[in-house]
mmCIF file of C-alpha atoms in Angstrom:
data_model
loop_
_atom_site.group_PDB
_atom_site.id
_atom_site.type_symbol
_atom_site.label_atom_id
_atom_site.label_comp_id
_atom_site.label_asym_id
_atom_site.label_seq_id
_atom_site.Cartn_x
_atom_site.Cartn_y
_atom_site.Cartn_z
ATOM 1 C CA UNK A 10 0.000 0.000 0.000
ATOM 2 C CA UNK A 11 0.763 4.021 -1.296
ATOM 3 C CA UNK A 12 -1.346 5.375 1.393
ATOM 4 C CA UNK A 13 -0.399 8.367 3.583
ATOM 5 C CA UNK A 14 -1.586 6.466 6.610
ATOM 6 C CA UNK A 15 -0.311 2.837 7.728
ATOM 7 C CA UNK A 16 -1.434 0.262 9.922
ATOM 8 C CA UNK A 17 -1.465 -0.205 12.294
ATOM 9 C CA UNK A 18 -3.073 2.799 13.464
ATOM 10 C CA UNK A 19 -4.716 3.863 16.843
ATOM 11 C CA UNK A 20 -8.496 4.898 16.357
ATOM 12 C CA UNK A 21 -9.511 8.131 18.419
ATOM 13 C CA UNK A 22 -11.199 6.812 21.973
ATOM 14 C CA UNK A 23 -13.945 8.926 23.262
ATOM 15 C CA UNK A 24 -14.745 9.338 27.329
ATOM 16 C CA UNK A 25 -17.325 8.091 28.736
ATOM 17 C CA UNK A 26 -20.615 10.739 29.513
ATOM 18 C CA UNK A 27 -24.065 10.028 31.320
ATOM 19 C CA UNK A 28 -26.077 12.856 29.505
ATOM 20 C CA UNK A 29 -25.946 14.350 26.119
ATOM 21 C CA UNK A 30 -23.324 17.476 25.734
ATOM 22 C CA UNK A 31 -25.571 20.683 24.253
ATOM 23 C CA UNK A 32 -24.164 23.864 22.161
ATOM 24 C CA UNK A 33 -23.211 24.722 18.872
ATOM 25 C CA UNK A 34 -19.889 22.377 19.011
ATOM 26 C CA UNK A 35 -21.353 19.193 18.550
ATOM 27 C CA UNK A 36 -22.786 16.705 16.629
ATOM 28 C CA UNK A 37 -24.246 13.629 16.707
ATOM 29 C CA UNK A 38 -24.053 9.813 15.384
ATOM 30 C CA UNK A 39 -25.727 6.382 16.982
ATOM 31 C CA UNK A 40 -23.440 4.301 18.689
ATOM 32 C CA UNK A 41 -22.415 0.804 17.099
ATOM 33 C CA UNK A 42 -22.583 -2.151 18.820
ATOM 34 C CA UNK A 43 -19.984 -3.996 16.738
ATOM 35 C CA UNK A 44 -16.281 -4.496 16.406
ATOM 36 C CA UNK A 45 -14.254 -1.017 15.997
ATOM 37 C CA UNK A 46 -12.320 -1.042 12.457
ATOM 38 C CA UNK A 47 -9.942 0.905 10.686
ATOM 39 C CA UNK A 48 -10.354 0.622 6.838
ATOM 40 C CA UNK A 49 -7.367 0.960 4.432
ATOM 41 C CA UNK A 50 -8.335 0.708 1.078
ATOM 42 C CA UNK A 51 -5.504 1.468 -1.807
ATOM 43 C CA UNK A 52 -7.861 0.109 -5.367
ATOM 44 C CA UNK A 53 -7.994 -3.789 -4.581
ATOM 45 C CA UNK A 54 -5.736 -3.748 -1.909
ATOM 46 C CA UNK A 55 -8.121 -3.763 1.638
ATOM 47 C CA UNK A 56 -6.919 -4.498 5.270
ATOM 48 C CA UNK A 57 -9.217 -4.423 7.819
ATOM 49 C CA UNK A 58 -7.757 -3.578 10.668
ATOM 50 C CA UNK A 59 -8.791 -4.003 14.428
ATOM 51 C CA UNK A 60 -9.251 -1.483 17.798
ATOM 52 C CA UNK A 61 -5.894 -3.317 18.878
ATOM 53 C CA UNK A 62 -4.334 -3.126 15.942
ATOM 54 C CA UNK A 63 -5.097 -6.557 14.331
ATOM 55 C CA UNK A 64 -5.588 -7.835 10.827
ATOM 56 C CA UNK A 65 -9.410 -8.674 10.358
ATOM 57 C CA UNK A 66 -9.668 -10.144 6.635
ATOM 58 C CA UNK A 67 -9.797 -13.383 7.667
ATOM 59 C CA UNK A 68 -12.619 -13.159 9.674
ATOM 60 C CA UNK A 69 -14.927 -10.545 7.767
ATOM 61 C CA UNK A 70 -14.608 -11.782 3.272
ATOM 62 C CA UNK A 71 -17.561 -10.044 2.700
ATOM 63 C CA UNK A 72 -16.524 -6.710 3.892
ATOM 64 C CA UNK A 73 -13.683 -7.066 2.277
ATOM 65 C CA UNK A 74 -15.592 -6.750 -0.843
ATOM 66 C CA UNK A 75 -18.176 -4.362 0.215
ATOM 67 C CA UNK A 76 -15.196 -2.224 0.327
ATOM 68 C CA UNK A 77 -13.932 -3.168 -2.870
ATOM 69 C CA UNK A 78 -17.536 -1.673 -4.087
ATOM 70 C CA UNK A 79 -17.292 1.854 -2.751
ATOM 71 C CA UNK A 80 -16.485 4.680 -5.222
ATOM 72 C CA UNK A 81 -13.160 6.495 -3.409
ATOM 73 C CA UNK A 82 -10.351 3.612 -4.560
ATOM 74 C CA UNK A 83 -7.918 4.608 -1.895
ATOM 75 C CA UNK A 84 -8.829 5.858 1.602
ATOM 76 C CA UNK A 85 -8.616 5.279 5.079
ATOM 77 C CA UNK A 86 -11.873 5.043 6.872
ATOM 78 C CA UNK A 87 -12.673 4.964 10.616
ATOM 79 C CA UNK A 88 -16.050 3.030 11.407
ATOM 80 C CA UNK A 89 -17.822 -0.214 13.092
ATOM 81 C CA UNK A 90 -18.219 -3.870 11.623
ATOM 82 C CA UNK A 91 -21.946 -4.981 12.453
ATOM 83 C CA UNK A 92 -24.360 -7.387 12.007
ATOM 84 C CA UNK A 93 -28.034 -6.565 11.523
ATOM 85 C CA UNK A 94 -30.870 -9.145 12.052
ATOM 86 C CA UNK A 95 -34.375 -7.293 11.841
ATOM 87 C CA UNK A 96 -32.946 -4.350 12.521
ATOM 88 C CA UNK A 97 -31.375 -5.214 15.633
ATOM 89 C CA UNK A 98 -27.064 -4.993 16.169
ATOM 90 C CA UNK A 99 -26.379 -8.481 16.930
ATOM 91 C CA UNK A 100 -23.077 -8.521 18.642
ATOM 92 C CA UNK A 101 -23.096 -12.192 19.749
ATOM 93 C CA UNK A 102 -23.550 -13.354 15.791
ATOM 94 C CA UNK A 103 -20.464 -10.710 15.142
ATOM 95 C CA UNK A 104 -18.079 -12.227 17.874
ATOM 96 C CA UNK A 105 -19.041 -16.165 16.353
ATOM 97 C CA UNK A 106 -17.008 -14.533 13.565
ATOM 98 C CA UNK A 107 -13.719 -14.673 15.104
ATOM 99 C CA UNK A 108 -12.796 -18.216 14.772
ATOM 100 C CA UNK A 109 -9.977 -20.268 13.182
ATOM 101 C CA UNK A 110 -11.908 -22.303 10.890
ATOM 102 C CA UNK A 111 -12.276 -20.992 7.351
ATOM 103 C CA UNK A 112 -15.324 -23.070 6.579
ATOM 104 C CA UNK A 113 -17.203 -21.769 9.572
ATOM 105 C CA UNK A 114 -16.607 -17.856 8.709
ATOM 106 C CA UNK A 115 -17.665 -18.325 5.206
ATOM 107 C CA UNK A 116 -20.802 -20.055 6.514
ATOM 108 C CA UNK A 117 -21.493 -17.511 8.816
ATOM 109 C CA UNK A 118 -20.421 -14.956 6.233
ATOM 110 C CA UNK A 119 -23.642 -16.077 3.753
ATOM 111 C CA UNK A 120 -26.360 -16.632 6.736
ATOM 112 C CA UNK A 121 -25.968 -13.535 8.747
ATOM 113 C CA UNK A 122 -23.535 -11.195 6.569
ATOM 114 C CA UNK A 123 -21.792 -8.329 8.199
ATOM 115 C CA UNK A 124 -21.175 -4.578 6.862
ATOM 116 C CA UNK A 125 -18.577 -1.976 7.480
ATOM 117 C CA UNK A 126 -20.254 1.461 8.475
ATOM 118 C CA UNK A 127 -17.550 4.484 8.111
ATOM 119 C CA UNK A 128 -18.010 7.215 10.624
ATOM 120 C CA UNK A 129 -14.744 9.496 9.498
ATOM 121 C CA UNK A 130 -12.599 9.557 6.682
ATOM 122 C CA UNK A 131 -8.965 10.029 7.932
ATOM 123 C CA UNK A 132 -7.271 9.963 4.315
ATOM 124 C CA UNK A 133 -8.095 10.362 0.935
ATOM 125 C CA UNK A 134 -5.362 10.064 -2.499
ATOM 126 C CA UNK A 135 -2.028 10.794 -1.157
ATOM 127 C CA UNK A 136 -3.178 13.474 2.030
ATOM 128 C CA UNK A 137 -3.553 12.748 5.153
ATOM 129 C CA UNK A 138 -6.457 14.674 6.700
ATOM 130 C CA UNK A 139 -5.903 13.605 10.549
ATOM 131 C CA UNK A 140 -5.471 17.882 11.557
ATOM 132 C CA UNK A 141 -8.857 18.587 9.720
ATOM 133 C CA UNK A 142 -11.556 19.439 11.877
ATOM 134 C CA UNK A 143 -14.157 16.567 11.907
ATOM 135 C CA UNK A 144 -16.967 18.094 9.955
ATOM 136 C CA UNK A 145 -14.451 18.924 7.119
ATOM 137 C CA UNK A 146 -13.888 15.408 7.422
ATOM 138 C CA UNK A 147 -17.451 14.185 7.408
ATOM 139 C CA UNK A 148 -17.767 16.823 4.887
ATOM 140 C CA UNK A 149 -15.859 15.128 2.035
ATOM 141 C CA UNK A 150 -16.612 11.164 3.371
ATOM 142 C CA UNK A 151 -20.197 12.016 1.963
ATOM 143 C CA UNK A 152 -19.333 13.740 -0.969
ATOM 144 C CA UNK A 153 -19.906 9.604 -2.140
ATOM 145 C CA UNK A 154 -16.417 8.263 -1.360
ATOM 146 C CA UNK A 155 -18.702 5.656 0.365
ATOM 147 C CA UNK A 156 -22.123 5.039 -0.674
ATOM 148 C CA UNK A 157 -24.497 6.807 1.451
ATOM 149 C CA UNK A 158 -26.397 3.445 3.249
ATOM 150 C CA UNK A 159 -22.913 2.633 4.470
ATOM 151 C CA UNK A 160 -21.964 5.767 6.310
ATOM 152 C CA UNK A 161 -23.348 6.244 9.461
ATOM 153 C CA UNK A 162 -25.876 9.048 10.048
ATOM 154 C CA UNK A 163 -25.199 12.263 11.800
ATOM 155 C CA UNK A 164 -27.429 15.312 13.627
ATOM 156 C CA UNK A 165 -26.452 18.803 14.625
ATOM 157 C CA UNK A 166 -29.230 18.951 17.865
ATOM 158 C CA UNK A 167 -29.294 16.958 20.881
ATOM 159 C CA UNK A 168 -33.214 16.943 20.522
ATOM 160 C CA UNK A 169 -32.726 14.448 17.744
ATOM 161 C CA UNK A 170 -30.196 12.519 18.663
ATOM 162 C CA UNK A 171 -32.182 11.681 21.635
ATOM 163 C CA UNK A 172 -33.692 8.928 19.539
ATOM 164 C CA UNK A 173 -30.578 6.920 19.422
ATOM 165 C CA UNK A 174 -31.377 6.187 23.310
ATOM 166 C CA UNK A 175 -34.391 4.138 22.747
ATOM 167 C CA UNK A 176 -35.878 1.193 20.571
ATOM 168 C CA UNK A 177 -33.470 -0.922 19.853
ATOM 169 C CA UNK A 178 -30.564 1.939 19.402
ATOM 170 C CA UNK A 179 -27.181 1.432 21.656
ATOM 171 C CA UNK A 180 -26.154 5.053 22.568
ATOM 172 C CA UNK A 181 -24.854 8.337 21.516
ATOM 173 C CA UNK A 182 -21.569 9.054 19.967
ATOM 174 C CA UNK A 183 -21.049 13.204 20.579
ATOM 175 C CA UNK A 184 -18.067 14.445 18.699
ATOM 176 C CA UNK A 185 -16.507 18.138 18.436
ATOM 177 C CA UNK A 186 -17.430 19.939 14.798
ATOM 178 C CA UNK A 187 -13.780 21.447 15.270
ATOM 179 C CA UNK A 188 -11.657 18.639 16.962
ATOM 180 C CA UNK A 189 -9.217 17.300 14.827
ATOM 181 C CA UNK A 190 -9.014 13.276 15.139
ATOM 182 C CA UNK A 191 -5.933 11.828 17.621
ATOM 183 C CA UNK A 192 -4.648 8.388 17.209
ATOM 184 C CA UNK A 193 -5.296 6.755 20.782
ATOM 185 C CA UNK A 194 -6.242 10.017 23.000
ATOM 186 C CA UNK A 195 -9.610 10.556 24.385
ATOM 187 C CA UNK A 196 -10.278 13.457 23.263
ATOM 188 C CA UNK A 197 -13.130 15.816 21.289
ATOM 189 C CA UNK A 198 -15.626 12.625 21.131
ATOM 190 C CA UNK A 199 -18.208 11.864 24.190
ATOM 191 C CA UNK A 200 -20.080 8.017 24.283
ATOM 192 C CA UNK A 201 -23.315 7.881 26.038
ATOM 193 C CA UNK A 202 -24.603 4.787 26.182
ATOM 194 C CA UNK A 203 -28.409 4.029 26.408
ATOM 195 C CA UNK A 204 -29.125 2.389 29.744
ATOM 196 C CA UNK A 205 -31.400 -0.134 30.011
ATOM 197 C CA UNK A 206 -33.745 -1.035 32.878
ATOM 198 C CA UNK A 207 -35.914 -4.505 33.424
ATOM 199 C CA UNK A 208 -37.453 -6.646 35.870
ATOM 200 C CA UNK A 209 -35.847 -10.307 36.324
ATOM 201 C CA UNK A 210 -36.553 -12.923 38.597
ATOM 202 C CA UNK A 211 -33.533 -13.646 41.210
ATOM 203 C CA UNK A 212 -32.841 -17.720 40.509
ATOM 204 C CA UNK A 213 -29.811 -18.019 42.321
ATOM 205 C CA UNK A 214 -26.837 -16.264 43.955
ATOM 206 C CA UNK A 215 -23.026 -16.382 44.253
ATOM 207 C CA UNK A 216 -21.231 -16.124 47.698
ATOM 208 C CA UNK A 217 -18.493 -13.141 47.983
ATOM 209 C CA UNK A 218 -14.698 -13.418 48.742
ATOM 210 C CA UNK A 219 -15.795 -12.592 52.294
ATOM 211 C CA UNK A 220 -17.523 -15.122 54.501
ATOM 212 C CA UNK A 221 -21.401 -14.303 55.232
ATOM 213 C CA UNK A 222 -21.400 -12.044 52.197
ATOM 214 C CA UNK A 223 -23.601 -12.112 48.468
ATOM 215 C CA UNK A 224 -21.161 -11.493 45.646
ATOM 216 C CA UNK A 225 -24.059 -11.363 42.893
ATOM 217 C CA UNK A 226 -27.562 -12.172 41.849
ATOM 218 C CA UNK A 227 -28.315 -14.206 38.900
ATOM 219 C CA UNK A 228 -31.224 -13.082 37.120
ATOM 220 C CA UNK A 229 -33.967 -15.622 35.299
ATOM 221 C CA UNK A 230 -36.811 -14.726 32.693
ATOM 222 C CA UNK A 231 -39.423 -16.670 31.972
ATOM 223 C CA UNK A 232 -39.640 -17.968 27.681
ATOM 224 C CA UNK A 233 -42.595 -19.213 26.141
ATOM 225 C CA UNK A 234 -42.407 -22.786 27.380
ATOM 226 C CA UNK A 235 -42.264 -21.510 30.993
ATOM 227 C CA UNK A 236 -38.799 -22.247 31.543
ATOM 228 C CA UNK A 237 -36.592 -19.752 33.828
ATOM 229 C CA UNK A 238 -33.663 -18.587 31.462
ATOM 230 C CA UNK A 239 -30.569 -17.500 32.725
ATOM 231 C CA UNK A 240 -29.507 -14.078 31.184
ATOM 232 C CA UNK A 241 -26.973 -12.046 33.366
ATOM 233 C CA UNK A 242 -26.223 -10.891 36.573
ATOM 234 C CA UNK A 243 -25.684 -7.973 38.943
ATOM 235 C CA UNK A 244 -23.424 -7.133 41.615
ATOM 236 C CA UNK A 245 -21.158 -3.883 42.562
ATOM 237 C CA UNK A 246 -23.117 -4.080 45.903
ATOM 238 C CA UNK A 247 -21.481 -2.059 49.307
ATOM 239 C CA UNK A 248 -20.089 -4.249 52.267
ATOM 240 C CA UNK A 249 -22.916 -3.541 53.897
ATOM 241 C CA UNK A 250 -25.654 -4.687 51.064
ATOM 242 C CA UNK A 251 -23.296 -7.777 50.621
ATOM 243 C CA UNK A 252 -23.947 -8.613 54.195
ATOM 244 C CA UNK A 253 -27.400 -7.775 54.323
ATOM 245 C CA UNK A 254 -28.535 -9.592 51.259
ATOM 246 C CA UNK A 255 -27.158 -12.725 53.098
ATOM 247 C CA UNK A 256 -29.707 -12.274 55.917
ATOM 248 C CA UNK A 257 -32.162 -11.463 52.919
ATOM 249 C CA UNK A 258 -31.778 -14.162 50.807
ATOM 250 C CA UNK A 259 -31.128 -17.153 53.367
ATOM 251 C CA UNK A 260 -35.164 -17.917 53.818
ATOM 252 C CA UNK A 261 -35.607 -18.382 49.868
ATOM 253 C CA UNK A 262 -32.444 -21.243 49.561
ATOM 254 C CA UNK A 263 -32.691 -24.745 47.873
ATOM 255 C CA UNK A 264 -29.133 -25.229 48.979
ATOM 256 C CA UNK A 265 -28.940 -26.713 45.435
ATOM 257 C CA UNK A 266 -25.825 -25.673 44.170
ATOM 258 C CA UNK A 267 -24.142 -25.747 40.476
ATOM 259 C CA UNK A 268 -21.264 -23.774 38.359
ATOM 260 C CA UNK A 269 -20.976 -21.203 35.616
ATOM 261 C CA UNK A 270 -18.934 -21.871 32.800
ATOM 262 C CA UNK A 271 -14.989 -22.136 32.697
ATOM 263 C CA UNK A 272 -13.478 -18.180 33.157
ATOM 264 C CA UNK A 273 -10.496 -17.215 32.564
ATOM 265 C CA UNK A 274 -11.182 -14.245 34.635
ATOM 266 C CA UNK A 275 -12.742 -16.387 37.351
ATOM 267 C CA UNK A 276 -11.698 -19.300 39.631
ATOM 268 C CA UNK A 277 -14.030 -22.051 39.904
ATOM 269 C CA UNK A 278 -15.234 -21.416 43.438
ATOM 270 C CA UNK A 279 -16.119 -17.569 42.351
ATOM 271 C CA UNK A 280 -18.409 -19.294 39.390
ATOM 272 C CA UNK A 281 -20.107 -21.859 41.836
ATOM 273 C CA UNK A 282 -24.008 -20.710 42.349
ATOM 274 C CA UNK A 283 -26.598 -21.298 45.361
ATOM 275 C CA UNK A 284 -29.835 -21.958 43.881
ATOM 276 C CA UNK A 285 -32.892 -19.784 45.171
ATOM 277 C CA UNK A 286 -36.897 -20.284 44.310
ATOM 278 C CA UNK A 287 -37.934 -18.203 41.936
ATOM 279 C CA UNK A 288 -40.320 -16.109 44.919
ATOM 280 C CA UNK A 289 -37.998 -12.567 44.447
ATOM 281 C CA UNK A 290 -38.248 -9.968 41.530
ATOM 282 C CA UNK A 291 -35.660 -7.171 41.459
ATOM 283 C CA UNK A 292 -35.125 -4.367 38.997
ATOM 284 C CA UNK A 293 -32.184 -3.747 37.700
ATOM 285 C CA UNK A 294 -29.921 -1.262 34.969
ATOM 286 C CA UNK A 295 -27.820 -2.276 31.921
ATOM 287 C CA UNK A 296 -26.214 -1.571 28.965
ATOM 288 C CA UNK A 297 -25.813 -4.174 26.571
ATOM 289 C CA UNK A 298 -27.279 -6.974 25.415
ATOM 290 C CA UNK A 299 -25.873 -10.371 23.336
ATOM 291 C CA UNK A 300 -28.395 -12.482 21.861
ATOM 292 C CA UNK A 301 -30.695 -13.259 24.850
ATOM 293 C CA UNK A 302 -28.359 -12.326 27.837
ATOM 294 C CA UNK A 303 -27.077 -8.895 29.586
ATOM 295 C CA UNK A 304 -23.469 -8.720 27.958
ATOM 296 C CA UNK A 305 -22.230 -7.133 31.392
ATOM 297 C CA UNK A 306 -23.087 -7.300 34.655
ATOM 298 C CA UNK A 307 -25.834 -5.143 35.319
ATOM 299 C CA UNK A 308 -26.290 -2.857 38.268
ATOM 300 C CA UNK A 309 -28.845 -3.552 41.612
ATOM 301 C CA UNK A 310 -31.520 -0.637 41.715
ATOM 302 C CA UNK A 311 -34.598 -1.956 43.606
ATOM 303 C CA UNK A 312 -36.728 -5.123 45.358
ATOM 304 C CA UNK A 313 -40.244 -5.632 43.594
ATOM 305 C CA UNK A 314 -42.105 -6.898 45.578
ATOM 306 C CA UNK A 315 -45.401 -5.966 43.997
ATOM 307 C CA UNK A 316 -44.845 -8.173 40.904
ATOM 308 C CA UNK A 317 -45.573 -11.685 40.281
ATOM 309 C CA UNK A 318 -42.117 -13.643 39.369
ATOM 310 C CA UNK A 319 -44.335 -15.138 35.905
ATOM 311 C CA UNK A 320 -44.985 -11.592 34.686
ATOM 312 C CA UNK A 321 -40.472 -11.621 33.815
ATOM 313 C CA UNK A 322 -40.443 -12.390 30.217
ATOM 314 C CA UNK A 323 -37.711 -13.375 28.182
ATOM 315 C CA UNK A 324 -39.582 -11.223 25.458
ATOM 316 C CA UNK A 325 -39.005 -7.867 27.668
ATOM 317 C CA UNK A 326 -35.686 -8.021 26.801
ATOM 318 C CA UNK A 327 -35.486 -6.416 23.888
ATOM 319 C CA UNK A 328 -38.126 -4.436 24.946
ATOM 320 C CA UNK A 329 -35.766 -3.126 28.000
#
């Protein structure tokens, strides 16, 4: 490759925000839920290249060639890899992508294709364009160096941007009109990610590293066939909640016990569970989601003990 920029290259981070930024400065795109790519494109030449600086061609042939297809032959584009079923981001069907068997990423590359969506174009010909303010950027990454359904969309208010924290959206990403873009830093682009709330069933607990203490909650909800589902967790409890929830949870114990599966962040006693009956409803906050679970742990708020354990569906999930 001829290009003014090389991989691998450091994408620009953004810090993290809990409301939407206002003024004149800003503007607006969704937030991706899908793996962070850097795009170097010299004519047929592509390399897809990841947030740490890995090759991705392997795992992604198809974007490869969507690539291939747009109109500006050699540029380097900053922007997300996702997969879309129905309109939702589908991160676990993305991550089954990254997998050492050829056979299996072309399968998975015809039933649920993925797609590169650019967000910033960083160089174009033989310049660089890294000290250009981002909406001189944006500016000439729609003048159709990438076809238009495959460039994510962008707002000047907060007002409308607002919708990107409901449905089935994932967030905010706020960046600065004037800021140019800096490999690595964290700087002149805000994420705000939409939180989540939902009612689950508590099904069982995990002990904490002290004795007499709760370390989490495992939340249940209930699919068609009646059948508790496992999808997440939530902990970051005090001492004292840890203690209390103990006390709390002691009447409601089958003393049947099990284990997660294998962590390489976890030893096995930390994944062993205490089984409860399903009697306790709690609400809780989250981010994410992966297929049917909560991708991360998701955060305590409240008991409910006005609603009926059967009335946690699976289905209000996605509905979260």
């Amino acid at each position: 490759m001829t290009l003014p920029l090389q991989p691998p290259l450091a994408p620009q981070l953004a810090r993290s925000a809990k409301e939407l930024p206002t003024g004149a400065q800003w503007r607006y795109e969704p937030k991706w839920d899908g793996f962070r790519t850097l795009v170097f494109r010299d004519g047929d030449d592509v390399h897809l290249q990841s947030r740490n600086g890995r090759p991705m061609n392997r795992y992604f042939p198809e974007v490869v060639e969507q690539v291939r297809s747009f109109p500006g032959e050699r540029l380097v584009l900053d922007g997300e890899i996702v997969v879309i079923v129905d309109g939702v981001q589908e991160f676990d069907l993305l991550s089954q992508r990254i997998h050492p068997a050829a056979s299996r990423v072309e399968r998975l590359a015809r039933e649920t294709p993925a797609r590169f969506v650019a967000f910033d174009l960083l160089a174009e010909g033989s310049g660089a364009l890294l000290e250009l303010p981002y909406e001189e950027r944006r500016r000439r990454l729609e003048r159709g160096l990438v076809p238009g359904d495959d460039v994510s969309p962008v707002v000047r208010s907060a007002e409308e941007a607002a919708q990107w924290l409901t449905g089935h959206s994932e967030g905010v990403m706020a960046k600065e009109a004037g800021a140019p873009y800096r490999p690595g830093e964290r700087t002149g682009m805000l994420k705000i990610k939409r939180v989540r709330t939902l009612d689950a069933v508590v099904a069982a607990f995990r002990f904490g590293k002290e004795e007499g203490t709760v370390g989490s909650l495992i939340l249940g909800l209930y699919d068609d066939a009646g059948e508790l589902r496992i999808v997440g967790h939530a902990s970051g409890f005090t001492a004292k909640q840890k203690r209390e929830l103990a006390a709390l949870l002691e009447p409601y114990r089958t003393h049947e016990r099990g284990s997660g599966e294998p962590s390489r962040w976890k030893s096995e006693e930390e994944l062993v569970w205490e089984g409860l009956r399903p009697e306790l409803v709690c609400e809780v906050a989250f981010d994410h989601i992966t297929g049917h679970r909560i991708r991360h742990g998701a955060k305590f708020l409240r008991w409910r003990d006005d609603k009926d354990p059967r009335e946690c569906r699976l289905e209000h999930l996605r509905d979260a």
